[in-house]
Amino acid sequence: MSLPILMTVDDDPAVSRSVARDLRRRYGQDYRVVRAASGADALDALREIKLRGDAVAAILADYRMPQMDGISFLEQAMDLFPAARRALLTAYADTDAAIQAINVVDVDHYLLKPWDPPEEKLYPVVDALVDAWRAAGDRSVGETKVIGHRWSSPSFKVRDFLARNSVPYRWYSVDEPEACRLLDAAECAAEDIPVLITPDGTVLRKPGGEQIADAVGLSTRPASEFYDLIVVGGGPAGLGAAVYGASEGLRTVLVERRATGGQAGQSSRIENYLGFPDGVSGAQLTDRARRQAQKFGAEVLTTRDVTGLEARGSARVVKFGDGSEIAAHAVVLSTGVSYRALEAEGVAGLTGRGVFYGSASTEAPDCADEHVYIVGGANSAGQAAVFFSRHAKEVSILVRGPSLQASMSHYLIEQIEAIGNIHVRTRTTVERAHGTDHLEELTLSDRERGLTETVPTGHLFVFIGAAPRTEWLGDEVLRDEHGFVRTGPDLVVEGRRPPGWDLDRDPLHLESSIPGVFVAGDVRAQSVKRVASAVGEGAMAVTLVHRYLEAR
């Protein structure tokens, strides 16, 4: 197999030779350095590389180039090699443009010219790029294929699982000629759908999450039986705990039942997260956090359903649905919350077939020229409305209350008011969903006008309420009346510590009623339901884990 490629793109011949020389000096034994004089030439070269099946590890592009600047080039290069890491070469005067590229185009780094000495200013950046590329793997060389029915809940689940785990795939509707050819080659019948075909030709019929994860290279099995820290749940709080735990030397494993990112990972754009003035998608933020955790040595396990938690002496044991278990000195619970089910006639039977919970971004291309309905008044609903407004003809937000003011951030309300094809309908609820194979109509009740109407639509996205995922915890873990886990001062009532508490101290701030089991993020009672606070609690939980371990 040929060496992976480091590409440089610069229209200044002297600069191009200089950066290529410095790269060959440090990386020439392990990488092939390819240089291009313009964005157009570089794209032609990337297309040839793609056809040969070679891998591109990193691309360094100059910002100021004629015809096509570095940002435009990198944006197109991402379509060919999404796993390649990207850096922008820029002068000091263009620093603002470089920062914008990091936020908008997901550029990984920017380098100021000149970069002398390269040992201090060039190589550390390129080291980070190639390390991140190695950790993620270049999945773009192969292609996972999914064949299914357009309006099929199992087919949607396969597509959604791959998308949320950042696994590139190509979708084929069962009625396409190429889909028929693939099914014939795989010797599959209609009853086998959905069918997943991996790049090496492995065929999965009606696959479940663990089968898919194993087939596409996601980790599902722990490397050890005992750790310093187990993090249960891979949302922002869990990822924060994994990053800080692993970076501080704790043997850390993060266990996620479906895909890292949680509800935040499904957000099309988070605009009030510190450090991203132009916003960042939940998928981008999740991908960066996951790579960061793995860079520090944390294991990340997907499709592992946690069914129990037990204290055995000084060990804290986490049990899985298949009967296996792992143990650690401490545990951080960050299982987040899930959207509540919409209690309206016909909704349950059409879930995954036009009715979706959360922002199902895989459905966006099919919303063109459609009227999309969104139920909910919190930030997640508003972010979804803004996202789908770019694809759909119209978007209606259905809100039970009198306005969005009480539940949605002000900046998001202003955005929605400025978008012409988004309409907010207050005091309106869904009474019934109609359809045979898929959603076709909704019956809406407008309490403000005292009217009931039936409207045509093929897409309903639901963002109502939040239910904590704590049903698997035993009675030893105290929760409030809504199922959220109580921690710290909330466990001490009239000076009395929780039942069974055997330590000569009160529970630490994020500690549950089991010593050494900490709670972070939305699943914690009285927590602030924001991404930034969840990440902060994940980091804080690790600090308290250290305090717990030192005091034992």
Coordinates of C-alpha atoms in Angstrom, one line a residue:
M1 CA 0.0 0.0 0.0
S2 CA 1.3 3.5 -0.9
L3 CA 2.2 6.0 1.8
P4 CA -0.5 8.4 3.0
I5 CA -0.3 11.9 1.6
L6 CA 0.4 15.3 3.0
M7 CA -0.7 17.9 0.5
T8 CA 0.3 21.5 0.4
V9 CA -1.4 24.1 -1.8
D10 CA 0.2 27.5 -2.4
D11 CA 0.4 29.8 -5.5
D12 CA 3.8 31.3 -4.4
P13 CA 6.5 28.9 -5.7
A14 CA 9.0 29.9 -3.0
V15 CA 6.6 29.2 -0.2
S16 CA 5.4 26.0 -1.8
R17 CA 8.9 24.7 -2.1
S18 CA 9.7 25.8 1.5
V19 CA 6.8 24.0 3.2
A20 CA 7.3 20.9 1.0
R21 CA 11.0 20.8 2.0
D22 CA 10.2 21.2 5.7
L23 CA 7.5 18.5 5.6
R24 CA 9.7 16.0 3.7
R25 CA 12.5 16.5 6.2
R26 CA 10.3 15.5 9.2
Y27 CA 7.7 13.2 7.6
G28 CA 9.3 11.9 4.4
Q29 CA 9.7 8.3 5.6
D30 CA 6.1 7.8 6.6
Y31 CA 4.2 10.2 4.2
R32 CA 4.3 11.2 0.6
V33 CA 4.3 15.0 0.2
V34 CA 2.3 16.3 -2.8
R35 CA 2.2 20.0 -3.6
A36 CA -0.1 22.0 -5.9
A37 CA 0.0 25.6 -7.2
S38 CA -3.7 26.4 -7.0
G39 CA -7.0 25.2 -5.5
A40 CA -8.2 23.9 -8.9
D41 CA -5.0 21.9 -9.5
A42 CA -5.2 20.5 -6.0
L43 CA -8.8 19.4 -6.5
D44 CA -7.8 17.6 -9.7
A45 CA -5.0 15.9 -7.9
L46 CA -7.3 14.9 -5.0
R47 CA -9.8 13.3 -7.5
E48 CA -7.0 11.2 -9.0
I49 CA -5.8 10.2 -5.5
K50 CA -9.4 9.2 -4.7
L51 CA -9.7 7.0 -7.8
R52 CA -6.5 5.2 -6.9
G53 CA -7.8 4.6 -3.4
D54 CA -4.9 6.3 -1.6
A55 CA -5.3 8.1 1.7
V56 CA -4.8 11.8 2.4
A57 CA -3.8 12.5 6.0
A58 CA -3.6 16.3 6.0
I59 CA -4.0 19.3 3.7
L60 CA -2.2 22.6 4.2
A61 CA -3.7 25.4 2.0
D62 CA -2.7 29.1 1.6
Y63 CA -5.6 31.5 2.4
R64 CA -4.9 34.1 -0.3
M65 CA -4.8 32.4 -3.7
P66 CA -6.3 33.7 -7.0
Q67 CA -9.6 32.2 -8.4
M68 CA -10.1 30.0 -5.3
D69 CA -9.0 31.0 -1.8
G70 CA -7.9 28.4 0.8
I71 CA -11.2 28.3 2.6
S72 CA -13.2 27.6 -0.5
F73 CA -10.7 24.9 -1.6
L74 CA -10.7 23.2 1.8
E75 CA -14.5 23.2 1.8
Q76 CA -14.5 21.3 -1.5
A77 CA -11.6 19.0 -0.5
M78 CA -13.7 17.9 2.5
D79 CA -16.2 16.3 0.1
L80 CA -13.5 14.1 -1.4
F81 CA -11.5 13.4 1.8
P82 CA -13.6 14.2 4.9
A83 CA -11.2 12.3 7.2
A84 CA -8.2 14.4 6.1
R85 CA -7.2 17.0 8.7
R86 CA -7.0 20.6 7.5
A87 CA -4.8 23.6 8.2
L88 CA -4.8 27.2 6.7
L89 CA -1.6 29.0 5.9
T90 CA -2.1 32.7 6.5
A91 CA -0.5 36.0 7.2
Y92 CA -1.0 37.8 10.5
A93 CA -3.4 40.3 8.8
D94 CA -5.7 37.4 7.8
T95 CA -6.0 35.9 11.3
D96 CA -9.7 36.8 11.6
A97 CA -10.4 34.8 8.4
A98 CA -8.5 31.8 9.7
I99 CA -10.5 31.8 13.0
Q100 CA -13.7 32.1 10.9
A101 CA -12.6 29.0 8.9
I102 CA -12.1 27.0 12.1
N103 CA -15.7 27.8 13.1
V104 CA -17.5 27.6 9.8
V105 CA -15.5 25.1 7.6
D106 CA -14.1 23.0 10.5
V107 CA -10.5 23.8 9.7
D108 CA -8.4 22.2 12.5
H109 CA -5.6 24.7 12.7
Y110 CA -4.1 27.8 11.1
L111 CA -0.4 28.6 10.7
L112 CA 1.1 32.0 10.5
K113 CA 3.7 32.7 7.8
P114 CA 6.7 32.6 8.2
W115 CA 6.8 29.5 10.5
D116 CA 10.6 29.6 11.3
P117 CA 11.8 27.7 13.2
P118 CA 9.6 24.8 12.0
E119 CA 10.5 22.7 15.1
E120 CA 8.5 25.2 17.1
K121 CA 5.9 26.6 14.8
L122 CA 5.2 24.0 12.0
Y123 CA 5.9 20.5 13.3
P124 CA 3.8 20.6 16.5
V125 CA 0.7 21.6 14.3
V126 CA 1.3 18.9 11.7
D127 CA 2.0 16.3 14.5
A128 CA -1.5 17.1 15.9
L129 CA -3.0 16.8 12.4
V130 CA -1.6 13.4 11.6
D131 CA -2.2 12.1 15.2
A132 CA -5.9 13.1 14.8
W133 CA -6.0 11.5 11.4
R134 CA -4.5 8.3 12.7
A135 CA -6.9 8.2 15.6
A136 CA -10.0 8.6 13.5
G137 CA -8.8 6.4 10.6
D138 CA -9.3 7.3 6.9
R139 CA -12.8 5.8 6.4
S140 CA -13.2 7.7 3.1
V141 CA -11.2 5.1 1.2
G142 CA -13.9 2.5 1.7
E143 CA -17.6 2.9 1.3
T144 CA -20.4 1.5 3.5
K145 CA -23.6 0.9 1.5
V146 CA -27.1 0.9 3.0
I147 CA -30.1 -0.5 1.0
G148 CA -33.6 0.1 2.4
H149 CA -37.1 1.4 2.1
R150 CA -37.5 5.2 2.2
W151 CA -40.4 5.0 4.7
S152 CA -39.1 2.3 7.0
S153 CA -38.3 2.7 10.6
P154 CA -35.6 0.0 10.7
S155 CA -33.9 1.5 7.6
F156 CA -34.0 5.0 9.3
K157 CA -32.4 3.5 12.4
V158 CA -29.5 2.2 10.4
R159 CA -28.9 5.5 8.6
D160 CA -29.3 7.5 11.8
F161 CA -26.9 5.2 13.7
L162 CA -24.2 5.6 11.0
A163 CA -24.7 9.4 10.7
R164 CA -24.6 10.0 14.5
N165 CA -21.4 7.9 14.8
S166 CA -19.8 9.9 11.9
V167 CA -19.5 6.8 9.6
P168 CA -19.7 7.8 5.9
Y169 CA -22.2 5.7 3.9
R170 CA -24.1 5.7 0.6
W171 CA -27.9 5.3 0.7
Y172 CA -29.7 3.3 -1.9
S173 CA -33.5 3.2 -2.0
V174 CA -34.7 -0.4 -2.7
D175 CA -36.4 0.7 -6.0
E176 CA -33.2 2.1 -7.5
P177 CA -31.5 -0.1 -10.2
E178 CA -28.2 0.0 -8.4
A179 CA -29.9 -1.2 -5.2
C180 CA -31.3 -4.2 -7.1
R181 CA -27.9 -5.1 -8.5
L182 CA -26.4 -4.9 -5.0
L183 CA -29.1 -7.1 -3.5
D184 CA -28.6 -9.6 -6.3
A185 CA -24.8 -9.7 -5.7
A186 CA -25.4 -10.0 -2.0
E187 CA -28.0 -12.8 -2.5
C188 CA -30.5 -10.9 -0.4
A189 CA -34.3 -10.9 -0.7
A190 CA -36.8 -8.2 0.1
E191 CA -37.4 -9.6 3.6
D192 CA -33.7 -9.0 4.4
I193 CA -34.0 -5.3 4.2
P194 CA -32.4 -3.1 5.5
V195 CA -29.1 -4.5 4.2
L196 CA -25.7 -3.0 5.0
I197 CA -22.6 -3.8 2.9
T198 CA -19.2 -2.9 4.4
P199 CA -16.2 -1.8 2.2
D200 CA -14.7 -5.3 2.5
G201 CA -17.9 -6.9 1.1
T202 CA -19.4 -8.2 4.4
V203 CA -23.2 -8.3 4.1
L204 CA -25.4 -7.6 7.2
R205 CA -29.2 -8.3 7.0
K206 CA -31.5 -6.4 9.3
P207 CA -28.5 -5.4 11.4
G208 CA -28.7 -4.2 15.0
G209 CA -26.5 -1.5 16.5
E210 CA -23.8 -3.8 17.9
Q211 CA -23.5 -5.6 14.6
I212 CA -23.2 -2.4 12.7
A213 CA -20.6 -1.0 15.2
D214 CA -18.5 -4.1 14.9
A215 CA -18.7 -4.1 11.1
V216 CA -17.7 -0.5 10.6
G217 CA -14.8 -0.5 13.2
L218 CA -16.4 1.1 16.3
S219 CA -15.2 -0.2 19.6
T220 CA -17.8 -2.3 21.5
R221 CA -15.8 -4.4 23.9
P222 CA -13.7 -3.2 26.8
A223 CA -9.9 -3.8 26.7
S224 CA -9.8 -4.4 30.5
E225 CA -11.9 -5.6 33.3
F226 CA -10.9 -2.8 35.7
Y227 CA -10.4 0.9 35.3
D228 CA -9.8 4.0 37.4
L229 CA -13.0 5.7 36.0
I230 CA -16.0 4.5 34.1
V231 CA -18.1 7.2 32.4
V232 CA -21.7 6.1 31.6
G233 CA -23.2 8.2 28.8
G234 CA -21.4 10.0 25.9
G235 CA -23.2 13.4 25.8
P236 CA -21.3 16.6 26.5
A237 CA -21.0 15.8 30.3
G238 CA -19.7 12.3 29.6
L239 CA -17.2 13.5 26.9
G240 CA -16.0 16.3 29.3
A241 CA -15.4 13.7 32.0
A242 CA -13.6 11.4 29.6
V243 CA -11.3 14.1 28.3
Y244 CA -10.4 15.4 31.8
G245 CA -10.2 12.0 33.3
A246 CA -7.9 10.5 30.7
S247 CA -5.8 13.7 30.4
E248 CA -5.1 13.6 34.2
G249 CA -3.8 10.0 34.0
L250 CA -6.9 8.1 35.0
R251 CA -7.5 4.8 33.1
T252 CA -10.8 5.9 31.6
V253 CA -13.5 4.1 29.6
L254 CA -16.7 5.9 28.3
V255 CA -19.7 3.6 27.7
E256 CA -22.4 4.8 25.3
R257 CA -25.6 2.9 24.3
R258 CA -26.1 4.5 20.9
A259 CA -23.8 7.3 19.7
T260 CA -21.7 9.9 21.4
G261 CA -23.0 13.5 21.6
G262 CA -26.4 12.8 23.1
Q263 CA -29.1 15.3 22.3
A264 CA -26.5 18.0 21.7
G265 CA -24.9 15.8 19.1
Q266 CA -28.0 16.0 17.0
S267 CA -28.1 19.8 17.1
S268 CA -27.7 21.4 13.7
R269 CA -26.0 24.6 15.2
I270 CA -25.1 25.6 18.7
E271 CA -24.4 29.3 18.7
N272 CA -24.0 30.2 22.4
Y273 CA -21.2 27.8 23.2
L274 CA -18.0 29.6 24.4
G275 CA -15.3 30.0 21.8
F276 CA -17.4 29.5 18.7
P277 CA -18.8 32.9 17.7
D278 CA -20.2 31.7 14.4
G279 CA -21.7 28.5 16.0
V280 CA -20.7 24.9 15.7
S281 CA -22.8 21.9 14.8
G282 CA -23.4 19.3 17.5
A283 CA -21.8 16.6 15.2
Q284 CA -18.6 18.7 14.8
L285 CA -18.4 19.4 18.6
T286 CA -19.0 15.7 19.4
D287 CA -16.4 14.5 16.8
R288 CA -13.7 16.9 18.2
A289 CA -14.5 15.9 21.8
R290 CA -14.4 12.2 21.0
R291 CA -11.1 12.5 19.2
Q292 CA -9.7 14.5 22.1
A293 CA -10.7 11.9 24.6
Q294 CA -9.2 9.1 22.5
K295 CA -6.0 11.2 22.0
F296 CA -5.5 11.2 25.8
G297 CA -6.1 7.4 26.0
A298 CA -9.7 7.1 26.9
E299 CA -11.6 4.1 25.5
V300 CA -14.9 4.8 23.9
L301 CA -17.4 1.9 23.7
T302 CA -20.6 2.2 21.7
T303 CA -23.8 0.1 21.6
R304 CA -23.2 -1.1 25.2
D305 CA -26.5 -1.0 27.2
V306 CA -25.8 -0.5 30.9
T307 CA -28.4 -2.3 33.0
G308 CA -27.0 -2.2 36.5
L309 CA -24.7 -0.5 39.0
E310 CA -23.3 -2.1 42.2
A311 CA -20.9 -1.3 44.9
R312 CA -18.6 -4.2 45.8
G313 CA -16.3 -3.1 48.5
S314 CA -14.1 -0.3 47.1
A315 CA -15.0 -1.3 43.5
R316 CA -17.9 0.2 41.6
V317 CA -19.3 -2.4 39.1
V318 CA -21.2 -1.5 35.9
K319 CA -23.3 -4.3 34.4
F320 CA -24.2 -4.8 30.7
G321 CA -27.3 -6.2 29.1
D322 CA -25.4 -9.2 27.8
G323 CA -24.4 -10.3 31.3
S324 CA -20.8 -9.0 31.2
E325 CA -19.5 -6.3 33.5
I326 CA -16.6 -4.0 34.2
A327 CA -15.4 -2.4 37.4
A328 CA -13.6 0.8 38.5
H329 CA -12.5 2.8 41.5
A330 CA -15.2 5.5 40.5
V331 CA -18.1 6.1 38.2
V332 CA -19.5 9.2 36.5
L333 CA -23.1 8.9 35.5
S334 CA -23.9 11.2 32.5
T335 CA -26.7 9.4 30.8
G336 CA -28.6 12.6 29.9
V337 CA -32.2 12.7 29.1
S338 CA -34.5 11.5 26.2
Y339 CA -37.3 13.3 24.5
R340 CA -40.7 12.4 25.9
A341 CA -43.1 10.5 23.6
L342 CA -45.8 12.6 21.9
E343 CA -49.1 11.3 23.2
A344 CA -51.3 11.7 20.1
E345 CA -53.2 9.1 18.2
G346 CA -51.3 7.5 15.3
V347 CA -47.9 8.9 16.3
A348 CA -46.4 5.7 17.7
G349 CA -47.1 3.7 14.6
L350 CA -45.5 6.3 12.3
T351 CA -42.3 6.8 14.3
G352 CA -39.4 6.5 12.0
R353 CA -41.7 6.8 9.0
G354 CA -42.3 10.6 9.0
V355 CA -42.4 11.1 12.7
F356 CA -39.0 11.6 14.3
Y357 CA -37.7 12.4 17.8
G358 CA -34.8 14.9 17.6
S359 CA -33.3 16.6 14.7
A360 CA -32.9 13.7 12.2
S361 CA -30.5 15.4 9.8
T362 CA -30.6 12.5 7.4
E363 CA -34.1 13.5 6.5
A364 CA -33.1 17.1 5.4
P365 CA -32.6 16.3 1.7
D366 CA -36.1 14.8 1.5
C367 CA -37.8 17.9 3.0
A368 CA -37.3 20.0 -0.2
D369 CA -40.6 21.8 -1.2
E370 CA -42.3 20.3 1.8
H371 CA -44.0 21.9 4.8
V372 CA -42.2 20.6 7.9
Y373 CA -43.8 20.7 11.4
I374 CA -41.7 20.9 14.7
V375 CA -43.2 20.3 18.1
G376 CA -41.5 22.0 21.1
G377 CA -40.5 25.4 22.3
A378 CA -36.9 24.9 23.7
N379 CA -33.6 25.6 22.1
S380 CA -33.3 22.2 20.4
A381 CA -36.6 22.8 18.6
G382 CA -35.5 26.3 17.5
Q383 CA -32.2 25.1 16.2
A384 CA -34.0 22.4 14.2
A385 CA -36.4 24.9 12.8
V386 CA -33.5 27.1 11.6
F387 CA -31.8 24.1 10.1
F388 CA -34.8 22.7 8.2
S389 CA -35.7 26.2 7.0
R390 CA -32.7 25.9 4.6
H391 CA -34.2 22.8 3.0
A392 CA -38.0 22.9 3.4
K393 CA -40.5 25.2 1.7
E394 CA -42.1 26.1 5.1
V395 CA -41.4 25.2 8.7
S396 CA -44.1 25.5 11.5
I397 CA -43.2 25.4 15.1
L398 CA -46.0 24.2 17.3
V399 CA -45.9 25.4 20.9
R400 CA -48.4 24.5 23.6
G401 CA -47.7 27.7 25.6
P402 CA -48.4 31.4 24.7
S403 CA -44.9 32.2 23.4
L404 CA -41.3 31.0 23.0
Q405 CA -40.0 33.5 25.6
A406 CA -40.1 31.3 28.6
S407 CA -38.3 28.3 27.1
M408 CA -36.0 29.5 24.2
S409 CA -32.9 31.7 24.2
H410 CA -33.4 35.3 23.0
Y411 CA -30.8 35.0 20.2
L412 CA -32.6 32.0 18.7
I413 CA -36.0 33.8 18.9
E414 CA -34.6 36.7 17.0
Q415 CA -33.2 34.4 14.3
I416 CA -36.5 32.6 13.9
E417 CA -38.4 35.9 13.6
A418 CA -36.0 37.0 10.8
I419 CA -36.4 33.8 8.7
G420 CA -39.4 34.2 6.4
N421 CA -40.4 30.6 6.0
I422 CA -40.6 29.8 9.7
H423 CA -43.9 30.3 11.4
V424 CA -44.6 30.0 15.1
R425 CA -48.0 28.7 16.1
T426 CA -48.7 29.2 19.8
R427 CA -51.3 27.3 21.9
T428 CA -51.3 24.6 19.3
T429 CA -51.0 20.8 19.8
V430 CA -51.0 17.7 17.6
E431 CA -54.1 15.7 18.1
R432 CA -53.6 12.9 15.6
A433 CA -51.1 11.7 12.9
H434 CA -52.5 10.1 9.8
G435 CA -50.9 7.8 7.2
T436 CA -50.5 4.2 6.0
D437 CA -46.9 3.5 5.0
H438 CA -45.7 6.9 6.2
L439 CA -47.0 10.2 7.7
E440 CA -49.3 12.0 5.4
E441 CA -51.4 14.4 7.5
L442 CA -51.6 15.9 11.0
T443 CA -54.7 17.0 12.9
L444 CA -53.9 20.2 14.9
S445 CA -55.8 21.8 17.7
D446 CA -55.5 25.6 17.9
R447 CA -56.8 26.4 21.4
E448 CA -56.3 30.2 20.9
R449 CA -58.8 30.2 18.0
G450 CA -60.8 27.2 19.1
L451 CA -60.2 25.5 15.8
T452 CA -59.2 22.0 14.7
E453 CA -57.6 21.5 11.2
T454 CA -56.0 18.7 9.2
V455 CA -52.8 19.7 7.3
P456 CA -50.8 17.7 4.8
T457 CA -47.1 16.9 5.7
G458 CA -44.6 14.1 5.5
H459 CA -42.3 15.2 8.3
L460 CA -42.9 15.9 12.0
F461 CA -40.0 16.4 14.4
V462 CA -40.7 16.2 18.1
F463 CA -38.8 18.0 20.9
I464 CA -41.0 17.9 24.0
G465 CA -39.8 17.6 27.5
A466 CA -37.0 15.5 28.9
A467 CA -37.1 12.2 30.7
P468 CA -34.0 11.0 32.5
R469 CA -32.5 7.6 31.7
T470 CA -32.3 6.3 35.2
E471 CA -34.7 3.4 35.2
W472 CA -31.8 0.9 35.3
L473 CA -30.4 2.3 38.6
G474 CA -31.3 0.5 41.8
D475 CA -32.9 1.9 44.9
E476 CA -29.5 2.7 46.4
V477 CA -29.2 5.6 44.0
L478 CA -31.6 8.2 45.3
R479 CA -33.6 10.2 42.7
D480 CA -36.3 12.9 42.8
E481 CA -39.9 12.4 41.9
H482 CA -39.1 12.9 38.2
G483 CA -36.2 10.3 38.1
F484 CA -33.3 12.8 38.2
V485 CA -30.4 11.7 40.4
R486 CA -30.0 13.7 43.6
T487 CA -26.4 14.7 44.6
G488 CA -24.3 16.5 47.2
P489 CA -26.2 18.8 49.5
D490 CA -29.6 17.6 48.2
L491 CA -28.9 14.2 49.9
V492 CA -28.4 15.7 53.4
V493 CA -31.8 16.3 55.0
E494 CA -32.0 17.9 58.4
G495 CA -28.4 17.0 59.0
R496 CA -29.0 13.3 58.2
R497 CA -26.9 11.7 55.4
P498 CA -28.5 9.2 53.0
P499 CA -29.4 5.7 54.1
G500 CA -26.5 3.3 53.9
W501 CA -23.9 6.1 53.7
D502 CA -20.8 4.7 55.5
L503 CA -18.3 7.5 55.2
D504 CA -17.5 10.1 57.9
R505 CA -18.3 13.0 55.7
D506 CA -21.2 14.5 53.7
P507 CA -21.5 13.6 50.0
L508 CA -19.3 15.7 47.7
H509 CA -21.1 18.3 45.5
L510 CA -21.8 15.9 42.5
E511 CA -21.6 12.7 44.4
S512 CA -24.7 10.4 44.5
S513 CA -26.0 8.4 47.4
I514 CA -23.3 5.7 46.6
P515 CA -19.8 7.0 47.5
G516 CA -17.6 7.2 44.5
V517 CA -20.5 7.4 42.0
F518 CA -20.7 11.0 40.7
V519 CA -23.4 12.6 38.4
A520 CA -22.9 15.2 35.7
G521 CA -25.1 16.9 33.1
D522 CA -28.8 16.8 32.5
V523 CA -29.5 13.6 34.4
R524 CA -28.5 15.3 37.7
A525 CA -31.4 16.9 39.7
Q526 CA -31.3 20.7 39.6
S527 CA -28.8 20.8 36.8
V528 CA -28.7 23.6 34.2
K529 CA -29.8 22.2 30.9
R530 CA -27.1 23.7 28.7
V531 CA -24.1 22.2 26.8
A532 CA -21.5 24.4 28.4
S533 CA -22.7 23.6 32.0
A534 CA -22.8 19.9 31.2
V535 CA -19.2 20.0 30.0
G536 CA -18.2 21.9 33.1
E537 CA -19.9 19.4 35.4
G538 CA -18.1 16.6 33.6
A539 CA -14.8 18.3 34.3
M540 CA -15.7 19.1 37.9
A541 CA -16.8 15.5 38.5
V542 CA -13.2 14.3 37.6
T543 CA -11.8 16.8 40.2
L544 CA -14.1 15.3 42.8
V545 CA -13.1 11.8 41.7
H546 CA -9.5 12.6 42.6
R547 CA -10.6 14.0 45.9
Y548 CA -12.6 10.8 46.6
L549 CA -9.7 8.6 45.6
E550 CA -7.2 10.5 47.7
A551 CA -9.4 10.3 50.9
R552 CA -10.0 6.6 50.7

